[in-house]
CSV table of C-alpha atoms in Angstrom, one decimal:
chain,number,residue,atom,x,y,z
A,1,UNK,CA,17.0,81.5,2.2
A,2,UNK,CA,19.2,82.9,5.6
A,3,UNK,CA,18.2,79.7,6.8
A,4,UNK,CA,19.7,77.8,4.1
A,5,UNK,CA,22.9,80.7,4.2
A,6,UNK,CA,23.1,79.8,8.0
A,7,UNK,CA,23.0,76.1,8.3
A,8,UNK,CA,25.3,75.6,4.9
A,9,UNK,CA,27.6,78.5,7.3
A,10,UNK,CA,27.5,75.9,10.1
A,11,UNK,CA,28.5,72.7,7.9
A,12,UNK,CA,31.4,74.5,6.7
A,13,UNK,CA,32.3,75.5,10.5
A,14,UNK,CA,32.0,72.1,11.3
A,15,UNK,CA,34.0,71.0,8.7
A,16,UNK,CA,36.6,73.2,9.3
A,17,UNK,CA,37.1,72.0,13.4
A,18,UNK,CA,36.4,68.4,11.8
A,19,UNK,CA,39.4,69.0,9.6
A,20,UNK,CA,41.5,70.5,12.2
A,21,UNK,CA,40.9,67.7,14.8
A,22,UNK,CA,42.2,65.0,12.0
A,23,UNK,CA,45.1,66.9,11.6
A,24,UNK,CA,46.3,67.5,14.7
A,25,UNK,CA,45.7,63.4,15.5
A,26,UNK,CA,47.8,62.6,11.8
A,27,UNK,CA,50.3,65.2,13.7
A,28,UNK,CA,50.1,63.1,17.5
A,29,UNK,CA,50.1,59.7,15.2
A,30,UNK,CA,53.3,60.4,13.4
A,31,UNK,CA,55.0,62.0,16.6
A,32,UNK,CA,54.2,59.3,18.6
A,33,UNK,CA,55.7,56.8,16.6
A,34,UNK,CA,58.9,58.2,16.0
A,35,UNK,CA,58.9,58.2,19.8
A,36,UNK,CA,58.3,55.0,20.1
A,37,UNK,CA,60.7,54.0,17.5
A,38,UNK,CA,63.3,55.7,18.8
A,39,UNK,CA,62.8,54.7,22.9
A,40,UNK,CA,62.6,51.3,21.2
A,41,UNK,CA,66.1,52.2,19.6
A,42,UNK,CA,68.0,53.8,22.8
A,43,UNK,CA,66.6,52.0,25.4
A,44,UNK,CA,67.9,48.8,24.1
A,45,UNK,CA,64.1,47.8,24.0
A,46,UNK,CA,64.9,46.4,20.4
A,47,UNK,CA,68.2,44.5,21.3
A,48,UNK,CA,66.1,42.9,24.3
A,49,UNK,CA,63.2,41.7,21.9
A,50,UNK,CA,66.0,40.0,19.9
A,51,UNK,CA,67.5,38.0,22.8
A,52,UNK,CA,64.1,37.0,23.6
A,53,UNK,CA,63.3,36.0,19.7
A,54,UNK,CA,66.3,34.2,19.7
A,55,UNK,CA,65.4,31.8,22.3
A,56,UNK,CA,62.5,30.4,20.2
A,57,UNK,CA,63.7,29.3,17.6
A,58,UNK,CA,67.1,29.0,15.9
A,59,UNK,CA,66.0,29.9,11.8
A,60,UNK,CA,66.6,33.3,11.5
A,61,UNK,CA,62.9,34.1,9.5
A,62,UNK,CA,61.1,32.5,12.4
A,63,UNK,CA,63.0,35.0,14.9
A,64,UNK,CA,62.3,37.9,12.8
A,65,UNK,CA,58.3,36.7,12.7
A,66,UNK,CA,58.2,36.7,16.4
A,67,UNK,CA,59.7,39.8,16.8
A,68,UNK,CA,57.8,41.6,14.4
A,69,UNK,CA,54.2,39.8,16.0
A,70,UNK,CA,55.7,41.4,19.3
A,71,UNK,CA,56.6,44.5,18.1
A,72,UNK,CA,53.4,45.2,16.0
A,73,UNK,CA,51.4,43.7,19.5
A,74,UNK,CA,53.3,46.6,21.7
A,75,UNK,CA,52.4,49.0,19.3
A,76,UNK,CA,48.9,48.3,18.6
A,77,UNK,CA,48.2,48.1,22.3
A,78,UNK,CA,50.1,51.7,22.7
A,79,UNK,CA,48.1,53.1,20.0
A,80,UNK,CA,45.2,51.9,20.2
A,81,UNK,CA,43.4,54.8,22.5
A,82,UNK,CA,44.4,57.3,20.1
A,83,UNK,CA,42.8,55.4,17.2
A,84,UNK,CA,39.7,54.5,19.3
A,85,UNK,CA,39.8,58.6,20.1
A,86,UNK,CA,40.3,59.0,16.1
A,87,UNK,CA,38.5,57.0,13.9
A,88,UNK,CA,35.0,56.3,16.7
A,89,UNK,CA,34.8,59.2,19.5
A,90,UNK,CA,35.4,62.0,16.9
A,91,UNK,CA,33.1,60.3,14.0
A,92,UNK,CA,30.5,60.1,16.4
A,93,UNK,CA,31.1,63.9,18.1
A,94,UNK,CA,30.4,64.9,14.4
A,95,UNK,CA,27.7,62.3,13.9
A,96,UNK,CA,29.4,60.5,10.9
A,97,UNK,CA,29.3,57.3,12.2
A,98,UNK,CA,26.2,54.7,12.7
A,99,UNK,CA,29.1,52.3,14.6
A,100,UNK,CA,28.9,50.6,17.7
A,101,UNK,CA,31.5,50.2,20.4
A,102,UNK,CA,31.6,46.2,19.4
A,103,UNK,CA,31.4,46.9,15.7
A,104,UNK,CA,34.6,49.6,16.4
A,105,UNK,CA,36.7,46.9,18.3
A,106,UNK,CA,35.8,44.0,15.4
A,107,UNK,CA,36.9,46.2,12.7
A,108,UNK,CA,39.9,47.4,14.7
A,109,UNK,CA,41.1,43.9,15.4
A,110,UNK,CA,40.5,42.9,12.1
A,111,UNK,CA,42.6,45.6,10.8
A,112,UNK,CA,44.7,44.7,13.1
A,113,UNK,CA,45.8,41.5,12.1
A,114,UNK,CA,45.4,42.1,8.4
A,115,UNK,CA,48.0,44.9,8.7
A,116,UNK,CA,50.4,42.0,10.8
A,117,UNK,CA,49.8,39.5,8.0
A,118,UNK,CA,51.1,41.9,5.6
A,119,UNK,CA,54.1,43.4,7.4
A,120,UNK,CA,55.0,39.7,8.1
A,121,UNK,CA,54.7,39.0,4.0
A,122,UNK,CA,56.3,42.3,3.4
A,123,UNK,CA,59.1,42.0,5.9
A,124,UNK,CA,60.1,38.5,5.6
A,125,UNK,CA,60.7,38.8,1.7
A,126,UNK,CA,62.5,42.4,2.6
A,127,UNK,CA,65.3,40.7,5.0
A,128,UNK,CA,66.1,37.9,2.4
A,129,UNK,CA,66.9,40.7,0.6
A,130,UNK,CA,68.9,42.6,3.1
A,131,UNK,CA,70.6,38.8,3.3
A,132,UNK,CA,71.3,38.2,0.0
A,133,UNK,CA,72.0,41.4,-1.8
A,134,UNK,CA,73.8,43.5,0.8
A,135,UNK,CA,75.4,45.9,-1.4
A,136,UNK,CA,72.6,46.7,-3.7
A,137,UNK,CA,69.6,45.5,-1.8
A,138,UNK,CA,67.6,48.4,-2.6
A,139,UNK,CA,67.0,47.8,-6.2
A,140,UNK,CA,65.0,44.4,-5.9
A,141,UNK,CA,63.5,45.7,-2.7
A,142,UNK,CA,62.1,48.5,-6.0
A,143,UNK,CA,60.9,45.5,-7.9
A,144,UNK,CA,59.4,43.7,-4.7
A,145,UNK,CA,57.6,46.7,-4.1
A,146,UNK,CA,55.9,47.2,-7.4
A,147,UNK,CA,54.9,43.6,-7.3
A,148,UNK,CA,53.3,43.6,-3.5
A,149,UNK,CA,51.5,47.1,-4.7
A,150,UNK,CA,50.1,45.5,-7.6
A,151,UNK,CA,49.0,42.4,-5.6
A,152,UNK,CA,47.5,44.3,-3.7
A,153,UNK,CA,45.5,46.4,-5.9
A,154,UNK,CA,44.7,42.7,-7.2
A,155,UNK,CA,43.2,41.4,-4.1
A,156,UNK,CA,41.9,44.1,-2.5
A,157,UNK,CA,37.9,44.1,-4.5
A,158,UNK,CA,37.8,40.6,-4.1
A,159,UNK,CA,39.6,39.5,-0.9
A,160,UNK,CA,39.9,42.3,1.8
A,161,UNK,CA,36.8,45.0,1.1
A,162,UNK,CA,34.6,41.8,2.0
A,163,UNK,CA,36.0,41.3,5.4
A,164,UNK,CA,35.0,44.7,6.4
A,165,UNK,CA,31.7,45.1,4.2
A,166,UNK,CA,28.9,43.3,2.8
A,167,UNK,CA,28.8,43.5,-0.8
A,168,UNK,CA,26.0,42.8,-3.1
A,169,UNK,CA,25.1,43.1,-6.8
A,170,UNK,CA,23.4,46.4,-7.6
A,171,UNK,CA,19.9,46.2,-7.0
A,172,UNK,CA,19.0,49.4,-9.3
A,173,UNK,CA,18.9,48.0,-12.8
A,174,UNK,CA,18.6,51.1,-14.9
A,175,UNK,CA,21.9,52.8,-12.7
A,176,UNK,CA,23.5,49.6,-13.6
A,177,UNK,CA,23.3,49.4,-17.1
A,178,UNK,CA,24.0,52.9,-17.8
A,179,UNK,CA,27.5,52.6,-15.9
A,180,UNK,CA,28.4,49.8,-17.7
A,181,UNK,CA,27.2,51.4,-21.0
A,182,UNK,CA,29.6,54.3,-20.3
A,183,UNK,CA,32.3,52.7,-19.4
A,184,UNK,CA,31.8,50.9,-22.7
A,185,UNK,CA,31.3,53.7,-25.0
A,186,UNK,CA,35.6,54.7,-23.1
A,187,UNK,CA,36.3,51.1,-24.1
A,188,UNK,CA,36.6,49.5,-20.3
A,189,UNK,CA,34.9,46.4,-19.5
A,190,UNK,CA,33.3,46.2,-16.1
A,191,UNK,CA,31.4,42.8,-15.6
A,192,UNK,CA,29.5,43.9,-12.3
A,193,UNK,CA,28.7,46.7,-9.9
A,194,UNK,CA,28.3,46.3,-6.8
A,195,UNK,CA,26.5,48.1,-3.5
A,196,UNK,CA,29.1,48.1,0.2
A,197,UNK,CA,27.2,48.6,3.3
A,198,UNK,CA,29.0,51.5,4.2
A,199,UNK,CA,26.1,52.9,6.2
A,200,UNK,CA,26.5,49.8,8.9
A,201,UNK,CA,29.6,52.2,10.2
A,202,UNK,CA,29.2,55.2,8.5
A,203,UNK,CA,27.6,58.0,7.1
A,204,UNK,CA,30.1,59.2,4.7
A,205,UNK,CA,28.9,58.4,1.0
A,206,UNK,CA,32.1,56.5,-1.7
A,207,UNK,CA,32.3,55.2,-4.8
A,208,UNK,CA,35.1,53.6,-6.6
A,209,UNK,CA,36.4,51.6,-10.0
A,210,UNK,CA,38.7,49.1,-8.4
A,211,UNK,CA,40.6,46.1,-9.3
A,212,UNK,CA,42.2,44.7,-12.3
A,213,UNK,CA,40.5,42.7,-15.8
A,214,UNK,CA,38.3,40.4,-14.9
A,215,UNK,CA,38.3,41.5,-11.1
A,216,UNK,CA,37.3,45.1,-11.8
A,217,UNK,CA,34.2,46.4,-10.2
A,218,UNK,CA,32.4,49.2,-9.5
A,219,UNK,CA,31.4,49.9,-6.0
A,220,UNK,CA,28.8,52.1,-4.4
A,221,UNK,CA,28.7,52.7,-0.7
A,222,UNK,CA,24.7,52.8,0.0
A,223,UNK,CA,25.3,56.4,1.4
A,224,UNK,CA,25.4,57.4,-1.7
A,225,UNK,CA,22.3,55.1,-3.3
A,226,UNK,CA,20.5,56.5,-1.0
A,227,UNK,CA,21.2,60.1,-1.2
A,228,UNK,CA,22.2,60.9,-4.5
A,229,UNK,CA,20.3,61.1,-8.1
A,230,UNK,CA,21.0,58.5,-10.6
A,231,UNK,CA,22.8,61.7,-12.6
A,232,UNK,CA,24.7,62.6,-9.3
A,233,UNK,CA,26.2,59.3,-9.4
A,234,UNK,CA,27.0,59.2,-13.0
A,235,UNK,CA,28.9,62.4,-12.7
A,236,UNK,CA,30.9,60.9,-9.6
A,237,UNK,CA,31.0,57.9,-11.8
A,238,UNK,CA,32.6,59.1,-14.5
A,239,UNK,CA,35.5,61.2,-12.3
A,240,UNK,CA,36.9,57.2,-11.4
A,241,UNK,CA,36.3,56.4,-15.1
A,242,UNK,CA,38.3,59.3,-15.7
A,243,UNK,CA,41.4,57.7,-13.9
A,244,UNK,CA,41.1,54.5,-15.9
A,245,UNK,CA,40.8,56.3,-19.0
A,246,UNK,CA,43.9,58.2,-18.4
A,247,UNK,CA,46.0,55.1,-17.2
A,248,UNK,CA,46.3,57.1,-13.6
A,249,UNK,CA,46.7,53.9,-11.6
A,250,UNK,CA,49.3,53.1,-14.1
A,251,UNK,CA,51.1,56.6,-13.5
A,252,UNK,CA,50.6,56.5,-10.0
A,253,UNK,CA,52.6,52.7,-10.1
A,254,UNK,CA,55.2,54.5,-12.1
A,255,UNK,CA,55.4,57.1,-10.1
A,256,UNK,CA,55.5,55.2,-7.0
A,257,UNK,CA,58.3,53.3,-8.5
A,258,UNK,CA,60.7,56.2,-8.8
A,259,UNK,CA,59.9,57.5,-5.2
A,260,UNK,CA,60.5,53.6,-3.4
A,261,UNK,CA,63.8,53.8,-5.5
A,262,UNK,CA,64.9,56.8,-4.1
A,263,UNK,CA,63.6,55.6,-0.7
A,264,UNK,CA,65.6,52.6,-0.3
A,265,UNK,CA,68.8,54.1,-2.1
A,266,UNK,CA,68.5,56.5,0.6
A,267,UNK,CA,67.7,54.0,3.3
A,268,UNK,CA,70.6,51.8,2.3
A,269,UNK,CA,72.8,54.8,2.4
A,270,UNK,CA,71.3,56.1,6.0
A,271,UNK,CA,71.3,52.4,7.4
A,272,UNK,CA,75.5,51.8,6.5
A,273,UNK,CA,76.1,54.8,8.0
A,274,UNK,CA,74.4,54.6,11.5
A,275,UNK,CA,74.2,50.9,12.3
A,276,UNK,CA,77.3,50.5,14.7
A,277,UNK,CA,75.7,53.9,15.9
A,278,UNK,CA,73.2,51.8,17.5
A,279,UNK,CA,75.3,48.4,18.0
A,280,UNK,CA,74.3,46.9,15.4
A,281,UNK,CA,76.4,44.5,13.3
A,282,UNK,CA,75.1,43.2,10.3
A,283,UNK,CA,72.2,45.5,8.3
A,284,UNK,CA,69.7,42.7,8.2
A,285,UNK,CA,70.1,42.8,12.5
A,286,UNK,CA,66.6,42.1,13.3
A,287,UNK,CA,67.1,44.5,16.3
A,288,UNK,CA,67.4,46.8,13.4
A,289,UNK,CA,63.8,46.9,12.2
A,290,UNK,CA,62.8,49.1,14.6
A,291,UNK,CA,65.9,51.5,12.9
A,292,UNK,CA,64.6,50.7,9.4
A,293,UNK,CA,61.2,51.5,10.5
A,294,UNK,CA,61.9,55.1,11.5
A,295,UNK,CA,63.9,55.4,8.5
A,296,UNK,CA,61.5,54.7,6.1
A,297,UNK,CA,58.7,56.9,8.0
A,298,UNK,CA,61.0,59.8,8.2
A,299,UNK,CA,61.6,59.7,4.0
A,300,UNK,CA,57.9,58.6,3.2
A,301,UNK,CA,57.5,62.4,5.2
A,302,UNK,CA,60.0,63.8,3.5
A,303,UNK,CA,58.7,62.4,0.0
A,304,UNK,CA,55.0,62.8,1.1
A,305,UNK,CA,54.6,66.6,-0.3
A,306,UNK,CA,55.6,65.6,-3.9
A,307,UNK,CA,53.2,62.2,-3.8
A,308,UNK,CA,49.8,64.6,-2.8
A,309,UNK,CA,50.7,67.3,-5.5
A,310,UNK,CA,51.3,64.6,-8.2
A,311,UNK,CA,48.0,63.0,-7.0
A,312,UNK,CA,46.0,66.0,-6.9
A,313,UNK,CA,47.0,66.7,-10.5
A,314,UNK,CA,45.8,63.6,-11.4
A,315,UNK,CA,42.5,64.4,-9.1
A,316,UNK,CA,42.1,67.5,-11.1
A,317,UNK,CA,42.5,65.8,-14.6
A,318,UNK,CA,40.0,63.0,-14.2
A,319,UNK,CA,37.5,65.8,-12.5
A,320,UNK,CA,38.2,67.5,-16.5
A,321,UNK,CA,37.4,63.9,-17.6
A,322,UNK,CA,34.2,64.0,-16.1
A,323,UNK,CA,33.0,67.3,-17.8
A,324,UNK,CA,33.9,66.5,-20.3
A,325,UNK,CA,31.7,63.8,-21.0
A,326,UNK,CA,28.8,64.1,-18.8
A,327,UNK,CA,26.2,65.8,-20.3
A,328,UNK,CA,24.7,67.5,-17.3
A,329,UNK,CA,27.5,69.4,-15.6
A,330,UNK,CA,25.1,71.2,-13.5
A,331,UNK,CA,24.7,67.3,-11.5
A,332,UNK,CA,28.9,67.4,-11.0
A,333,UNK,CA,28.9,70.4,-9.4
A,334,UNK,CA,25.8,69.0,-7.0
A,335,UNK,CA,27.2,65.9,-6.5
A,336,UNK,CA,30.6,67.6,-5.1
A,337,UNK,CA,29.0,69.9,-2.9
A,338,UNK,CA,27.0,66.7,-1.4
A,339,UNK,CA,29.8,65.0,-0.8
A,340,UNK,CA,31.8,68.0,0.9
A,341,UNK,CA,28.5,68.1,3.5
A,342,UNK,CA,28.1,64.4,3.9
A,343,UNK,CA,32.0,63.8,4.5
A,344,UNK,CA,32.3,67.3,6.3
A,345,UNK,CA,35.2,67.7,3.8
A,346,UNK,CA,37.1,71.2,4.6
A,347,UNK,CA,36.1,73.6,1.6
A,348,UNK,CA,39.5,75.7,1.9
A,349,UNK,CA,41.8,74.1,4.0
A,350,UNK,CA,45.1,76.5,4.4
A,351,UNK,CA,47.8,76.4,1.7
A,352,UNK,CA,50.2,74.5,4.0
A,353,UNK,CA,48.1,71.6,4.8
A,354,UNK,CA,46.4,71.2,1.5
A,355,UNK,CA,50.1,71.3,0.1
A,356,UNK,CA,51.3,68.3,2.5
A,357,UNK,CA,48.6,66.2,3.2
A,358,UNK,CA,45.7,66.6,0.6
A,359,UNK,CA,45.7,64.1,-2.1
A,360,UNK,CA,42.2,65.3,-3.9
A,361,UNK,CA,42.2,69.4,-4.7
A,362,UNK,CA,40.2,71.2,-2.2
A,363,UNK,CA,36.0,71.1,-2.6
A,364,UNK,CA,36.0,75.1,-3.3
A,365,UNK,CA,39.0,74.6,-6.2
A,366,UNK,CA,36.9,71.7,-7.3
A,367,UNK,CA,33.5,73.8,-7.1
A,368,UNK,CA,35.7,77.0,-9.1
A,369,UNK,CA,36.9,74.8,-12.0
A,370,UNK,CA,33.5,72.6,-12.7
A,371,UNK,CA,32.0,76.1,-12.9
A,372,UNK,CA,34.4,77.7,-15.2
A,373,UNK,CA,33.6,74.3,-17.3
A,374,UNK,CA,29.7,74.9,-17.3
A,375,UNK,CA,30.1,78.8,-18.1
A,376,UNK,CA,31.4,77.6,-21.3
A,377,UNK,CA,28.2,75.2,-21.9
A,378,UNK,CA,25.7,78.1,-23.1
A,379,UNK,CA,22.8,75.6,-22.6
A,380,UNK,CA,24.0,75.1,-18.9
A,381,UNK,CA,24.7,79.1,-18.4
A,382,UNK,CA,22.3,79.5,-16.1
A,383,UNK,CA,22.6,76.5,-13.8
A,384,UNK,CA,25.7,76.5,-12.9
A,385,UNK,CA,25.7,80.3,-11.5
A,386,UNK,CA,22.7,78.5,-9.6
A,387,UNK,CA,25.5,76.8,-7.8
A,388,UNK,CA,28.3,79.4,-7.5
């Protein structure tokens, strides 16, 4: 029993430093950039990038792809130590990742030019807007967003999970069946599930409902097949049905909506006022991006706080969900405390960070209100003190 008391001690030490160390890089990350952004800004870096553009071509979308393939090329090369330090030297100082240095510098490049394929989508559509609708630019740039999000959420099950993991059918037939019967008996269809090879790069266990109709699937990392009871699962399970259930991805598209608004009302505002600032002459100036960039970081910041407590809320109400119709609460409660050691999640990260950058409620919040729940379950009484 101390033994247990000390090494469950330990994992929460761990997960504290773990925590601490991710924060600090989010904190490097973000200063870093806005450095960048603005040496790219007063150096005249930016102006110089568009002189260069300019000399390749003379169509104005072709320019702005060049300098945005240069620009996202200096920045990747400038960032890529910290990321290497982030996401493979610190997984592997904490032992949560199985990846090697060639499977870290595959998946990085991949990213990589994934991310450039989307900004170049994302951008070029954004400064025909800027173009076109100079004086009120910010509302379609609303409507472009919500489409591109959507697409996204489209694509991502079928197109871009599969470039990073293997997928296959679920192999375990009885799991199967009774995740698809549940999510039945809520009225969602779900054609398949499927198992990711999460444990090729790591040993942090996921599940997830994703996609839309006919593309929506359910998907298992194996960390979790392989660690977890078939009860465990269905209690994580029925947490994502939860957000289906209660139209969250809906809310969080509405939601989302309202704070890009705001965002590029404010941008358009911030940008008229401070482009001759920075010698700028029209406010689709390519030499701009780099302007428009640090912009939209600094109000995504600013905005960031209100996103995580409206997520959190919805966290907390499809964790309700869950309870509410699982039978076994007493497998909830397990399956969270698994997944806090497995992920080294930080039971009770401070008030300040949880209130800025935590979009799920903290484990021991999530631990205090599933036990509150099984208290009022007579026939689960005594089980879930088991776990308090």
């Amino acid at each position: 029993m101390q033994k247990n008391s000390m090494d469950m001690e330990e994992t929460s030490n761990q997960a504290r430093q773990y925590s601490k160390l991710k924060t600090q890089l989010i904190v490097y990350q973000l200063l870093l950039t806005a450095a960048f952004l603005i040496t790219m800004l007063f150096s005249g870096a930016s102006l110089f990038l568009k002189a260069l553009v300019i000399g390749l071509s003379r169509n104005f979308y072709l320019q702005l792809g060049f300098y945005l393939v240069i620009f996202s090329g200096i920045y990747y090369l400038l960032f890529i130590g910290l990321d290497f330090y982030g996401s493979f030297l610190l997984e592997h100082k904490f032992k949560l990742s199985n990846q090697t240095i060639l499977g870290w510098l595959k998946q990085s490049i991949k990213k990589g030019l994934l991310s450039l394929l989307m900004l170049l989508a994302a951008a070029e559509a954004f400064y025909f807007l800027l173009r076109n609708f100079q004086n009120n630019w910010w509302l379609p740039a609303t409507a472009l967003w919500l489409m591109l999000t959507i697409t996204l959420a489209k694509i991502t099950p079928i197109l871009i999970i599969p470039l990073f993991y293997k997928c296959r059918p679920l192999v375990n037939r009885e799991l199967k069946e009774n995740l698809i019967r549940l999510s039945k008996n809520h009225g969602v269809r779900i054609k398949e599930v499927f198992e990711v090879q999460l444990s090729k790069d790591t040993k942090k266990a996921n599940a997830a409902v994703v996609g839309f109709g006919k593309g929506r699937r359910i998907l298992l990392g194996d960390t979790l097949l392989e660690n977890y009871s078939d009860q465990e699962i269905e209690a994580i399970f029925a947490h994502e049905l939860g957000h289906l259930c209660l139209l969250h991805t809906w809310k969080i598209f509405a939601f989302g909506t309202v704070i890009s608004l705001a965002s590029f009302y404010l941008t358009f505002l911030l940008l008229k006022t401070s482009l001759t600032f920075f010698g700028f002459n029209q406010i689709y100036d390519i030499a701009a991006f780099a302007l428009l960039a640090l912009i939209l970081m600094l109000l995504g910041l600013l905005f960031m706080p209100i996103q995580n407590s409206f997520l959190r809320h919805l966290e907390k109400n499809a964790d309700m969900f869950a309870l509410d119709h699982i039978q076994n609460k007493q497998s909830f409660i397990a399956a969270i405390k698994k997944l806090a050691n497995q992920n080294l999640s930080d039971p009770s990260p401070g008030k300040f960070a949880e209130f800025l950058l935590y979009t799920h409620p903290p484990i021991s919040k999530r631990l205090h209100y599933a036990g509150e729940k099984s208290e009022k379950c007579p026939e689960q009484r005594h089980t879930a003190k088991d776990f308090n």
